[in-house]
Amino acid sequence: MPEPLAPRDLLALDRQHVWHPYGPMPGTATPLLVESASGVRLRLAEPAEGQSELVDGMSSWWSAVHGYNHPVLNDAARGQLERMSHVMFGGLTHEPGVRLAKRLVDITPEPLQHVFLADSGSVSVEVAVKMCLQYWRSVGKPAKQRLLTWRGGYHGDTWQPMSVCDPEGGMHELWQGVLPRQIFADTPPAGFDAPPDEAYAAHLRELIGRHADELAAVIVEPVVQGAGGMSFHSPGYLRVLREACDAHDVLLVLDEIATGFGRTGTLFAAEHAGIAPDVMCVGKALTGGYLTLAATLCTTAVAEGISRGELPVLAHGPTFMGNPLAAAVADASIGLLLSQDWAREVKRIESGLTEALAPAGELPGVRDVRVLGAIGVVQLDHPVDLAAATRAAVREGVWLRPFRDLIYTMPPYITADDDVARIGAAVCAAAREG
């Protein structure tokens, strides 16, 4: 074992060599150094704002739904390590991958029968797009190669996913003119409980109908648009999309990477609308935050269409596809989720966040406060001061990561009521300072 480095030395090396997400190189802000994590708490190597540990209000970007250092997931990882940590998936298979695929088929909407295991959420969206494009080419309609989505979305940082992220004001505005040109509907009207706006529904139907000959697929985040703005919309618009796609021979892709595994109050957000997509992407909470893994599921019609083409295989094969260590932990994580009354826990967190975030609605500069499932959002009327808001949350003993005009939380499902209240107080403090 190498000699441990002092926190000061680690942070100096970090600044010199480590390029953090959405940050410059070298970094201009000093990150907090996490020494260990357990339950819902991150232990810091050095105190920050008087705090030596922080309640994690982010579930490590929405993935650690069971918290940290969970004995069930630890045991799954150790047991698999003793058998094998990795083996290629080309020409070989293994029990963890097969078990996980069967588990995903069992818990997702019934028409989804086939599972492609990918490296990350963004890659699973790349695979979904490739499935759709290759399907239409294989069935003799190669002109169907564009995608339709609505504004305000986010689907990842690789190439095709960037092309269906919000084209204005989003993280990928830089790449306009280089990315594939997709078709954008207006942003869905806000409000999960709001009745569907018929004018907007007509807008969706008209756009899909007008572009049907060139559309391979419609791709959206169901019910909650995540990193594009943390906005909620009526499930009714998903039914509109499903009906319009069926009427005009267009595939429907649902990106459930952020919304899957209970986050919105149903196991998958599509259940709020009672629909099934042709292709579905899952990730983030899939492994309980332990390892990177995602999956793209599709119907038999899509799979068989590809198999009838001039290239009768899906032209994609990541080196670490189906990694048995990640697959074993993912299977254990889903099993752990389903063995508990996860829906009650999510509802409990929803009630706690609703109460704890209510005072934010009276703060100056706050535009909106909204809660759905284990998601709480405070939207400002100005861009958040990231440094000031983060310091305010840390002083309250909570880790948050605001962005744009948003201070939000997606806590682990095991977060106790007093910690939910603490997270809410930190969000309010961040809104006052940010």
Tab-separated table of N, CA, C and O in Angstrom, residues 47-167:
chain	number	residue	atom	x	y	z
A	47	PRO	N	-12.106	19.665	7.996
A	47	PRO	CA	-13.390	20.362	8.189
A	47	PRO	C	-13.585	21.479	7.165
A	47	PRO	O	-12.628	22.120	6.725
A	48	ALA	N	-14.819	21.702	6.810
A	48	ALA	CA	-15.206	22.800	5.919
A	48	ALA	C	-16.368	23.536	6.558
A	48	ALA	O	-17.360	22.901	6.953
A	49	GLU	N	-16.248	24.849	6.676
A	49	GLU	CA	-17.290	25.670	7.300
A	49	GLU	C	-17.692	25.109	8.667
A	49	GLU	O	-18.851	25.137	9.066
A	50	GLY	N	-16.675	24.548	9.389
A	50	GLY	CA	-16.916	24.018	10.721
A	50	GLY	C	-17.519	22.626	10.749
A	50	GLY	O	-17.822	22.103	11.833
A	51	GLN	N	-17.689	21.987	9.584
A	51	GLN	CA	-18.329	20.670	9.504
A	51	GLN	C	-17.314	19.612	9.089
A	51	GLN	O	-16.553	19.799	8.131
A	52	SER	N	-17.319	18.491	9.813
A	52	SER	CA	-16.438	17.368	9.469
A	52	SER	C	-17.157	16.292	8.672
A	52	SER	O	-16.513	15.407	8.098
A	53	GLU	N	-18.485	16.310	8.669
A	53	GLU	CA	-19.250	15.387	7.842
A	53	GLU	C	-20.505	16.087	7.331
A	53	GLU	O	-21.022	17.003	7.973
A	54	LEU	N	-20.945	15.644	6.164
A	54	LEU	CA	-22.075	16.284	5.503
A	54	LEU	C	-23.130	15.245	5.150
A	54	LEU	O	-22.799	14.143	4.679
A	55	VAL	N	-24.386	15.588	5.365
A	55	VAL	CA	-25.488	14.771	4.847
A	55	VAL	C	-25.530	14.961	3.338
A	55	VAL	O	-25.544	16.099	2.846
A	56	ASP	N	-25.543	13.868	2.600
A	56	ASP	CA	-25.526	13.955	1.145
A	56	ASP	C	-26.943	14.177	0.623
A	56	ASP	O	-27.778	13.277	0.669
A	57	GLY	N	-27.174	15.384	0.129
A	57	GLY	CA	-28.489	15.691	-0.446
A	57	GLY	C	-28.588	15.398	-1.921
A	57	GLY	O	-29.620	15.688	-2.536
A	58	MET	N	-27.548	14.814	-2.508
A	58	MET	CA	-27.492	14.620	-3.959
A	58	MET	C	-27.487	13.162	-4.397
A	58	MET	O	-27.571	12.877	-5.596
A	59	SER	N	-27.346	12.225	-3.457
A	59	SER	CA	-27.210	10.801	-3.813
A	59	SER	C	-26.125	10.596	-4.866
A	59	SER	O	-26.253	9.753	-5.749
A	60	SER	N	-25.045	11.385	-4.743
A	60	SER	CA	-23.961	11.313	-5.744
A	60	SER	C	-24.536	11.360	-7.161
A	60	SER	O	-24.426	10.409	-7.940
A	61	TRP	N	-25.099	12.529	-7.484
A	61	TRP	CA	-25.767	12.735	-8.771
A	61	TRP	C	-26.832	11.658	-9.004
A	61	TRP	O	-26.898	11.031	-10.039
A	62	TRP	N	-27.655	11.443	-7.959
A	62	TRP	CA	-28.917	10.726	-8.039
A	62	TRP	C	-28.757	9.208	-8.156
A	62	TRP	O	-29.693	8.504	-8.524
A	63	SER	N	-27.585	8.702	-7.787
A	63	SER	CA	-27.335	7.268	-7.989
A	63	SER	C	-27.359	6.466	-6.691
A	63	SER	O	-27.813	5.310	-6.694
A	64	ALA	N	-26.881	7.034	-5.579
A	64	ALA	CA	-26.713	6.274	-4.338
A	64	ALA	C	-28.022	6.226	-3.556
A	64	ALA	O	-28.137	6.773	-2.449
A	65	VAL	N	-29.014	5.564	-4.100
A	65	VAL	CA	-30.347	5.559	-3.491
A	65	VAL	C	-30.368	4.815	-2.157
A	65	VAL	O	-31.237	5.062	-1.317
A	66	HIS	N	-29.436	3.881	-1.946
A	66	HIS	CA	-29.369	3.139	-0.681
A	66	HIS	C	-28.346	3.741	0.278
A	66	HIS	O	-28.042	3.138	1.312
A	67	GLY	N	-27.795	4.902	-0.060
A	67	GLY	CA	-26.730	5.466	0.741
A	67	GLY	C	-25.405	4.782	0.438
A	67	GLY	O	-25.237	4.128	-0.593
A	68	TYR	N	-24.461	4.923	1.374
A	68	TYR	CA	-23.096	4.459	1.150
A	68	TYR	C	-22.735	3.312	2.087
A	68	TYR	O	-23.266	3.198	3.191
A	69	ASN	N	-21.807	2.480	1.617
A	69	ASN	CA	-21.255	1.401	2.436
A	69	ASN	C	-22.359	0.466	2.930
A	69	ASN	O	-22.361	0.042	4.091
A	70	HIS	N	-23.292	0.130	2.037
A	70	HIS	CA	-24.424	-0.717	2.423
A	70	HIS	C	-23.972	-2.177	2.482
A	70	HIS	O	-23.370	-2.678	1.525
A	71	PRO	N	-24.272	-2.879	3.564
A	71	PRO	CA	-23.758	-4.252	3.700
A	71	PRO	C	-24.225	-5.209	2.604
A	71	PRO	O	-23.458	-6.087	2.184
A	72	VAL	N	-25.443	-5.057	2.123
A	72	VAL	CA	-25.938	-5.948	1.064
A	72	VAL	C	-25.143	-5.747	-0.221
A	72	VAL	O	-24.729	-6.716	-0.877
A	73	LEU	N	-24.907	-4.503	-0.580
A	73	LEU	CA	-24.169	-4.225	-1.807
A	73	LEU	C	-22.683	-4.532	-1.631
A	73	LEU	O	-22.023	-5.000	-2.572
A	74	ASN	N	-22.154	-4.284	-0.443
A	74	ASN	CA	-20.764	-4.663	-0.178
A	74	ASN	C	-20.565	-6.169	-0.337
A	74	ASN	O	-19.585	-6.616	-0.936
A	75	ASP	N	-21.497	-6.952	0.206
A	75	ASP	CA	-21.393	-8.404	0.104
A	75	ASP	C	-21.478	-8.862	-1.354
A	75	ASP	O	-20.756	-9.787	-1.765
A	76	ALA	N	-22.359	-8.229	-2.126
A	76	ALA	CA	-22.483	-8.598	-3.543
A	76	ALA	C	-21.177	-8.326	-4.281
A	76	ALA	O	-20.728	-9.134	-5.102
A	77	ALA	N	-20.556	-7.179	-3.981
A	77	ALA	CA	-19.298	-6.837	-4.643
A	77	ALA	C	-18.182	-7.795	-4.228
A	77	ALA	O	-17.430	-8.300	-5.066
A	78	ARG	N	-18.071	-8.075	-2.924
A	78	ARG	CA	-17.019	-8.983	-2.456
A	78	ARG	C	-17.192	-10.381	-3.036
A	78	ARG	O	-16.223	-11.015	-3.479
A	79	GLY	N	-18.428	-10.865	-3.025
A	79	GLY	CA	-18.667	-12.203	-3.542
A	79	GLY	C	-18.311	-12.326	-5.012
A	79	GLY	O	-17.730	-13.325	-5.444
A	80	GLN	N	-18.648	-11.296	-5.796
A	80	GLN	CA	-18.329	-11.347	-7.216
A	80	GLN	C	-16.829	-11.201	-7.453
A	80	GLN	O	-16.263	-11.839	-8.349
A	81	LEU	N	-16.152	-10.382	-6.649
A	81	LEU	CA	-14.703	-10.224	-6.779
A	81	LEU	C	-13.978	-11.554	-6.597
A	81	LEU	O	-12.959	-11.824	-7.235
A	82	GLU	N	-14.510	-12.410	-5.727
A	82	GLU	CA	-13.880	-13.703	-5.493
A	82	GLU	C	-14.053	-14.653	-6.671
A	82	GLU	O	-13.291	-15.620	-6.800
A	83	ARG	N	-15.051	-14.375	-7.521
A	83	ARG	CA	-15.257	-15.227	-8.705
A	83	ARG	C	-14.551	-14.639	-9.928
A	83	ARG	O	-13.736	-15.304	-10.559
A	84	MET	N	-14.865	-13.408	-10.282
A	84	MET	CA	-14.177	-12.698	-11.365
A	84	MET	C	-14.683	-11.263	-11.376
A	84	MET	O	-15.869	-11.016	-11.170
A	85	SER	N	-13.781	-10.347	-11.636
A	85	SER	CA	-14.180	-8.943	-11.685
A	85	SER	C	-14.609	-8.542	-13.080
A	85	SER	O	-15.429	-7.644	-13.254
A	86	HIS	N	-14.039	-9.198	-14.098
A	86	HIS	CA	-14.411	-8.855	-15.461
A	86	HIS	C	-14.087	-10.001	-16.413
A	86	HIS	O	-13.136	-10.757	-16.196
A	87	VAL	N	-14.891	-10.101	-17.451
A	87	VAL	CA	-14.605	-10.963	-18.592
A	87	VAL	C	-15.343	-10.352	-19.781
A	87	VAL	O	-16.414	-9.766	-19.624
A	88	MET	N	-14.760	-10.423	-20.940
A	88	MET	CA	-15.395	-9.811	-22.106
A	88	MET	C	-16.771	-10.438	-22.368
A	88	MET	O	-17.009	-11.608	-22.067
A	89	PHE	N	-17.676	-9.645	-22.912
A	89	PHE	CA	-19.044	-10.108	-23.170
A	89	PHE	C	-19.212	-10.599	-24.607
A	89	PHE	O	-20.267	-11.118	-24.957
A	90	GLY	N	-18.205	-10.396	-25.439
A	90	GLY	CA	-18.277	-10.887	-26.811
A	90	GLY	C	-17.933	-12.367	-26.863
A	90	GLY	O	-16.793	-12.757	-26.601
A	91	GLY	N	-18.900	-13.202	-27.201
A	91	GLY	CA	-18.681	-14.637	-27.270
A	91	GLY	C	-18.730	-15.341	-25.936
A	91	GLY	O	-18.665	-16.573	-25.876
A	92	LEU	N	-18.815	-14.597	-24.842
A	92	LEU	CA	-18.909	-15.157	-23.497
A	92	LEU	C	-20.116	-14.549	-22.796
A	92	LEU	O	-20.589	-13.475	-23.171
A	93	THR	N	-20.579	-15.219	-21.773
A	93	THR	CA	-21.628	-14.654	-20.929
A	93	THR	C	-21.374	-15.090	-19.502
A	93	THR	O	-20.431	-15.848	-19.220
A	94	HIS	N	-22.164	-14.615	-18.571
A	94	HIS	CA	-21.962	-14.969	-17.164
A	94	HIS	C	-23.256	-14.740	-16.401
A	94	HIS	O	-24.154	-14.001	-16.844
A	95	GLU	N	-23.340	-15.369	-15.236
A	95	GLU	CA	-24.570	-15.343	-14.456
A	95	GLU	C	-25.000	-13.948	-14.036
A	95	GLU	O	-26.196	-13.611	-14.169
A	96	PRO	N	-24.094	-13.081	-13.526
A	96	PRO	CA	-24.578	-11.748	-13.118
A	96	PRO	C	-25.218	-10.972	-14.260
A	96	PRO	O	-26.250	-10.311	-14.061
A	97	GLY	N	-24.638	-11.040	-15.473
A	97	GLY	CA	-25.223	-10.326	-16.600
A	97	GLY	C	-26.575	-10.869	-16.995
A	97	GLY	O	-27.512	-10.108	-17.293
A	98	VAL	N	-26.700	-12.198	-16.999
A	98	VAL	CA	-27.979	-12.824	-17.369
A	98	VAL	C	-29.042	-12.516	-16.324
A	98	VAL	O	-30.187	-12.171	-16.651
A	99	ARG	N	-28.666	-12.653	-15.052
A	99	ARG	CA	-29.634	-12.372	-13.985
A	99	ARG	C	-30.115	-10.915	-14.028
A	99	ARG	O	-31.305	-10.636	-13.853
A	100	LEU	N	-29.187	-9.999	-14.262
A	100	LEU	CA	-29.563	-8.588	-14.307
A	100	LEU	C	-30.494	-8.319	-15.483
A	100	LEU	O	-31.493	-7.602	-15.335
A	101	ALA	N	-30.174	-8.874	-16.644
A	101	ALA	CA	-31.032	-8.655	-17.808
A	101	ALA	C	-32.446	-9.165	-17.539
A	101	ALA	O	-33.440	-8.490	-17.847
A	102	LYS	N	-32.556	-10.357	-16.953
A	102	LYS	CA	-33.882	-10.910	-16.647
A	102	LYS	C	-34.602	-10.037	-15.621
A	102	LYS	O	-35.810	-9.781	-15.732
A	103	ARG	N	-33.873	-9.553	-14.637
A	103	ARG	CA	-34.487	-8.695	-13.622
A	103	ARG	C	-35.034	-7.421	-14.266
A	103	ARG	O	-36.158	-6.991	-13.961
A	104	LEU	N	-34.269	-6.810	-15.163
A	104	LEU	CA	-34.724	-5.582	-15.812
A	104	LEU	C	-35.946	-5.829	-16.683
A	104	LEU	O	-36.872	-5.018	-16.720
A	105	VAL	N	-35.966	-6.942	-17.391
A	105	VAL	CA	-37.135	-7.277	-18.202
A	105	VAL	C	-38.358	-7.453	-17.312
A	105	VAL	O	-39.466	-7.018	-17.651
A	106	ASP	N	-38.170	-8.072	-16.157
A	106	ASP	CA	-39.297	-8.341	-15.262
A	106	ASP	C	-39.909	-7.073	-14.674
A	106	ASP	O	-41.116	-7.037	-14.404
A	107	ILE	N	-39.098	-6.019	-14.452
A	107	ILE	CA	-39.620	-4.851	-13.724
A	107	ILE	C	-39.964	-3.677	-14.629
A	107	ILE	O	-40.602	-2.726	-14.170
A	108	THR	N	-39.564	-3.718	-15.887
A	108	THR	CA	-39.879	-2.623	-16.813
A	108	THR	C	-41.155	-2.954	-17.579
A	108	THR	O	-41.649	-4.075	-17.522
A	109	PRO	N	-41.716	-1.997	-18.316
A	109	PRO	CA	-42.956	-2.270	-19.061
A	109	PRO	C	-42.847	-3.513	-19.946
A	109	PRO	O	-41.810	-3.762	-20.574
A	110	GLU	N	-43.899	-4.267	-20.007
A	110	GLU	CA	-43.915	-5.620	-20.583
A	110	GLU	C	-43.336	-5.734	-21.982
A	110	GLU	O	-42.620	-6.718	-22.284
A	111	PRO	N	-43.577	-4.799	-22.901
A	111	PRO	CA	-43.042	-5.001	-24.259
A	111	PRO	C	-41.518	-4.997	-24.345
A	111	PRO	O	-40.955	-5.463	-25.340
A	112	LEU	N	-40.840	-4.471	-23.327
A	112	LEU	CA	-39.381	-4.400	-23.354
A	112	LEU	C	-38.817	-5.755	-22.951
A	112	LEU	O	-38.911	-6.167	-21.792
A	113	GLN	N	-38.203	-6.451	-23.897
A	113	GLN	CA	-37.783	-7.836	-23.673
A	113	GLN	C	-36.295	-8.076	-23.869
A	113	GLN	O	-35.795	-9.159	-23.578
A	114	HIS	N	-35.574	-7.090	-24.375
A	114	HIS	CA	-34.176	-7.302	-24.729
A	114	HIS	C	-33.317	-6.205	-24.117
A	114	HIS	O	-33.702	-5.027	-24.123
A	115	VAL	N	-32.130	-6.568	-23.605
A	115	VAL	CA	-31.321	-5.681	-22.783
A	115	VAL	C	-29.902	-5.603	-23.332
A	115	VAL	O	-29.235	-6.633	-23.508
A	116	PHE	N	-29.452	-4.389	-23.598
A	116	PHE	CA	-28.066	-4.137	-23.977
A	116	PHE	C	-27.414	-3.401	-22.806
A	116	PHE	O	-27.843	-2.314	-22.428
A	117	LEU	N	-26.389	-4.002	-22.205
A	117	LEU	CA	-25.726	-3.430	-21.036
A	117	LEU	C	-24.616	-2.487	-21.477
A	117	LEU	O	-23.695	-2.896	-22.191
A	118	ALA	N	-24.706	-1.243	-21.063
A	118	ALA	CA	-23.782	-0.200	-21.516
A	118	ALA	C	-22.930	0.301	-20.348
A	118	ALA	O	-23.147	-0.067	-19.192
A	119	ASP	N	-21.975	1.165	-20.675
A	119	ASP	CA	-21.019	1.639	-19.680
A	119	ASP	C	-21.576	2.744	-18.797
A	119	ASP	O	-21.218	2.840	-17.625
A	120	SER	N	-22.398	3.608	-19.363
A	120	SER	CA	-22.878	4.777	-18.627
A	120	SER	C	-24.205	5.210	-19.220
A	120	SER	O	-24.607	4.732	-20.296
A	121	GLY	N	-24.866	6.142	-18.544
A	121	GLY	CA	-26.155	6.617	-19.039
A	121	GLY	C	-26.060	7.229	-20.409
A	121	GLY	O	-26.877	6.954	-21.293
A	122	SER	N	-25.069	8.091	-20.619
A	122	SER	CA	-24.916	8.731	-21.918
A	122	SER	C	-24.691	7.700	-23.021
A	122	SER	O	-25.246	7.807	-24.116
A	123	VAL	N	-23.881	6.670	-22.736
A	123	VAL	CA	-23.646	5.626	-23.734
A	123	VAL	C	-24.930	4.838	-24.002
A	123	VAL	O	-25.200	4.445	-25.145
A	124	SER	N	-25.751	4.650	-22.992
A	124	SER	CA	-27.012	3.936	-23.225
A	124	SER	C	-27.922	4.725	-24.157
A	124	SER	O	-28.680	4.139	-24.934
A	125	VAL	N	-27.850	6.059	-24.101
A	125	VAL	CA	-28.623	6.874	-25.042
A	125	VAL	C	-28.027	6.772	-26.438
A	125	VAL	O	-28.758	6.684	-27.436
A	126	GLU	N	-26.695	6.762	-26.540
A	126	GLU	CA	-26.057	6.529	-27.840
A	126	GLU	C	-26.552	5.212	-28.436
A	126	GLU	O	-26.875	5.125	-29.628
A	127	VAL	N	-26.604	4.184	-27.616
A	127	VAL	CA	-27.053	2.869	-28.085
A	127	VAL	C	-28.516	2.931	-28.509
A	127	VAL	O	-28.907	2.355	-29.531
A	128	ALA	N	-29.342	3.630	-27.744
A	128	ALA	CA	-30.759	3.750	-28.092
A	128	ALA	C	-30.927	4.418	-29.450
A	128	ALA	O	-31.729	3.968	-30.283
A	129	VAL	N	-30.182	5.500	-29.679
A	129	VAL	CA	-30.262	6.190	-30.969
A	129	VAL	C	-29.792	5.269	-32.083
A	129	VAL	O	-30.412	5.171	-33.148
A	130	LYS	N	-28.698	4.574	-31.843
A	130	LYS	CA	-28.182	3.661	-32.852
A	130	LYS	C	-29.199	2.556	-33.160
A	130	LYS	O	-29.379	2.171	-34.313
A	131	MET	N	-29.848	2.041	-32.140
A	131	MET	CA	-30.899	1.032	-32.350
A	131	MET	C	-31.970	1.567	-33.298
A	131	MET	O	-32.378	0.882	-34.248
A	132	CYS	N	-32.425	2.793	-33.016
A	132	CYS	CA	-33.519	3.354	-33.812
A	132	CYS	C	-33.084	3.603	-35.255
A	132	CYS	O	-33.812	3.265	-36.198
A	133	LEU	N	-31.901	4.184	-35.443
A	133	LEU	CA	-31.427	4.456	-36.798
A	133	LEU	C	-31.191	3.152	-37.568
A	133	LEU	O	-31.544	3.045	-38.748
A	134	GLN	N	-30.596	2.182	-36.886
A	134	GLN	CA	-30.316	0.919	-37.567
A	134	GLN	C	-31.600	0.155	-37.857
A	134	GLN	O	-31.712	-0.532	-38.879
A	135	TYR	N	-32.589	0.272	-36.980
A	135	TYR	CA	-33.879	-0.384	-37.219
A	135	TYR	C	-34.490	0.104	-38.524
A	135	TYR	O	-34.888	-0.701	-39.382
A	136	TRP	N	-34.584	1.428	-38.699
A	136	TRP	CA	-35.234	1.943	-39.908
A	136	TRP	C	-34.422	1.625	-41.155
A	136	TRP	O	-34.995	1.325	-42.215
A	137	ARG	N	-33.110	1.654	-41.050
A	137	ARG	CA	-32.279	1.268	-42.193
A	137	ARG	C	-32.521	-0.205	-42.541
A	137	ARG	O	-32.600	-0.591	-43.704
A	138	SER	N	-32.658	-1.028	-41.512
A	138	SER	CA	-32.824	-2.466	-41.722
A	138	SER	C	-34.179	-2.816	-42.335
A	138	SER	O	-34.291	-3.810	-43.055
A	139	VAL	N	-35.211	-2.007	-42.035
A	139	VAL	CA	-36.537	-2.313	-42.577
A	139	VAL	C	-36.830	-1.529	-43.855
A	139	VAL	O	-37.972	-1.483	-44.312
A	140	GLY	N	-35.795	-0.922	-44.426
A	140	GLY	CA	-35.945	-0.302	-45.737
A	140	GLY	C	-36.423	1.131	-45.743
A	140	GLY	O	-36.938	1.608	-46.749
A	141	LYS	N	-36.245	1.842	-44.604
A	141	LYS	CA	-36.635	3.252	-44.542
A	141	LYS	C	-35.463	4.091	-44.045
A	141	LYS	O	-35.522	4.717	-42.971
A	142	PRO	N	-34.372	4.147	-44.789
A	142	PRO	CA	-33.167	4.828	-44.315
A	142	PRO	C	-33.311	6.333	-44.180
A	142	PRO	O	-32.482	6.974	-43.524
A	143	ALA	N	-34.352	6.926	-44.779
A	143	ALA	CA	-34.540	8.370	-44.649
A	143	ALA	C	-34.974	8.767	-43.236
A	143	ALA	O	-34.867	9.940	-42.860
A	144	LYS	N	-35.455	7.799	-42.468
A	144	LYS	CA	-35.893	8.095	-41.103
A	144	LYS	C	-34.650	8.080	-40.202
A	144	LYS	O	-34.263	7.035	-39.668
A	145	GLN	N	-34.018	9.241	-40.058
A	145	GLN	CA	-32.753	9.305	-39.329
A	145	GLN	C	-32.633	10.519	-38.418
A	145	GLN	O	-31.570	10.764	-37.862
A	146	ARG	N	-33.709	11.268	-38.232
A	146	ARG	CA	-33.664	12.400	-37.308
A	146	ARG	C	-34.422	12.060	-36.026
A	146	ARG	O	-35.211	11.101	-35.975
A	147	LEU	N	-34.184	12.842	-34.992
A	147	LEU	CA	-34.814	12.650	-33.695
A	147	LEU	C	-35.626	13.880	-33.344
A	147	LEU	O	-35.279	15.001	-33.723
A	148	LEU	N	-36.697	13.672	-32.613
A	148	LEU	CA	-37.510	14.768	-32.097
A	148	LEU	C	-37.521	14.692	-30.579
A	148	LEU	O	-37.643	13.609	-29.997
A	149	THR	N	-37.365	15.831	-29.955
A	149	THR	CA	-37.477	15.916	-28.508
A	149	THR	C	-38.102	17.256	-28.167
A	149	THR	O	-38.432	18.039	-29.062
A	150	TRP	N	-38.298	17.497	-26.868
A	150	TRP	CA	-38.783	18.821	-26.483
A	150	TRP	C	-37.673	19.590	-25.778
A	150	TRP	O	-36.712	19.023	-25.269
A	151	ARG	N	-37.794	20.901	-25.817
A	151	ARG	CA	-36.775	21.749	-25.206
A	151	ARG	C	-36.761	21.551	-23.693
A	151	ARG	O	-37.731	21.108	-23.104
A	152	GLY	N	-35.629	21.903	-23.106
A	152	GLY	CA	-35.484	21.755	-21.662
A	152	GLY	C	-34.939	20.410	-21.244
A	152	GLY	O	-34.871	20.122	-20.050
A	153	GLY	N	-34.546	19.580	-22.204
A	153	GLY	CA	-34.092	18.240	-21.876
A	153	GLY	C	-32.588	18.121	-21.746
A	153	GLY	O	-31.822	18.994	-22.151
A	154	TYR	N	-32.172	17.007	-21.168
A	154	TYR	CA	-30.757	16.663	-21.053
A	154	TYR	C	-30.641	15.144	-21.152
A	154	TYR	O	-31.347	14.413	-20.451
A	155	HIS	N	-29.725	14.674	-22.015
A	155	HIS	CA	-29.590	13.232	-22.225
A	155	HIS	C	-28.158	12.738	-22.167
A	155	HIS	O	-27.904	11.572	-22.472
A	156	GLY	N	-27.208	13.601	-21.793
A	156	GLY	CA	-25.839	13.145	-21.660
A	156	GLY	C	-24.858	13.985	-22.450
A	156	GLY	O	-25.239	14.876	-23.226
A	157	ASP	N	-23.587	13.671	-22.276
A	157	ASP	CA	-22.521	14.511	-22.809
A	157	ASP	C	-21.783	13.891	-23.993
A	157	ASP	O	-20.788	14.463	-24.453
A	158	THR	N	-22.187	12.740	-24.474
A	158	THR	CA	-21.591	12.193	-25.691
A	158	THR	C	-22.378	12.695	-26.896
A	158	THR	O	-23.339	13.440	-26.770
A	159	TRP	N	-21.986	12.260	-28.112
A	159	TRP	CA	-22.363	13.007	-29.315
A	159	TRP	C	-23.865	13.038	-29.603
A	159	TRP	O	-24.478	14.103	-29.623
A	160	GLN	N	-24.463	11.898	-29.862
A	160	GLN	CA	-25.904	11.911	-30.163
A	160	GLN	C	-26.728	12.424	-28.988
A	160	GLN	O	-27.673	13.204	-29.195
A	161	PRO	N	-26.434	12.041	-27.752
A	161	PRO	CA	-27.186	12.641	-26.637
A	161	PRO	C	-27.097	14.155	-26.583
A	161	PRO	O	-28.091	14.825	-26.278
A	162	MET	N	-25.925	14.730	-26.885
A	162	MET	CA	-25.824	16.189	-26.895
A	162	MET	C	-26.764	16.806	-27.924
A	162	MET	O	-27.281	17.909	-27.725
A	163	SER	N	-26.992	16.103	-29.021
A	163	SER	CA	-27.816	16.672	-30.094
A	163	SER	C	-29.279	16.806	-29.693
A	163	SER	O	-30.022	17.551	-30.336
A	164	VAL	N	-29.717	16.082	-28.655
A	164	VAL	CA	-31.111	16.185	-28.199
A	164	VAL	C	-31.213	16.855	-26.832
A	164	VAL	O	-32.265	16.827	-26.202
A	165	CYS	N	-30.107	17.459	-26.355
A	165	CYS	CA	-30.190	18.340	-25.195
A	165	CYS	C	-30.700	19.706	-25.650
A	165	CYS	O	-30.646	20.040	-26.832
A	166	ASP	N	-31.182	20.488	-24.700
A	166	ASP	CA	-31.709	21.808	-25.057
A	166	ASP	C	-30.676	22.594	-25.852
A	166	ASP	O	-29.545	22.779	-25.393
A	167	PRO	N	-31.040	23.071	-27.051
A	167	PRO	CA	-30.055	23.707	-27.935
A	167	PRO	C	-29.722	25.147	-27.576
A	167	PRO	O	-28.788	25.723	-28.139
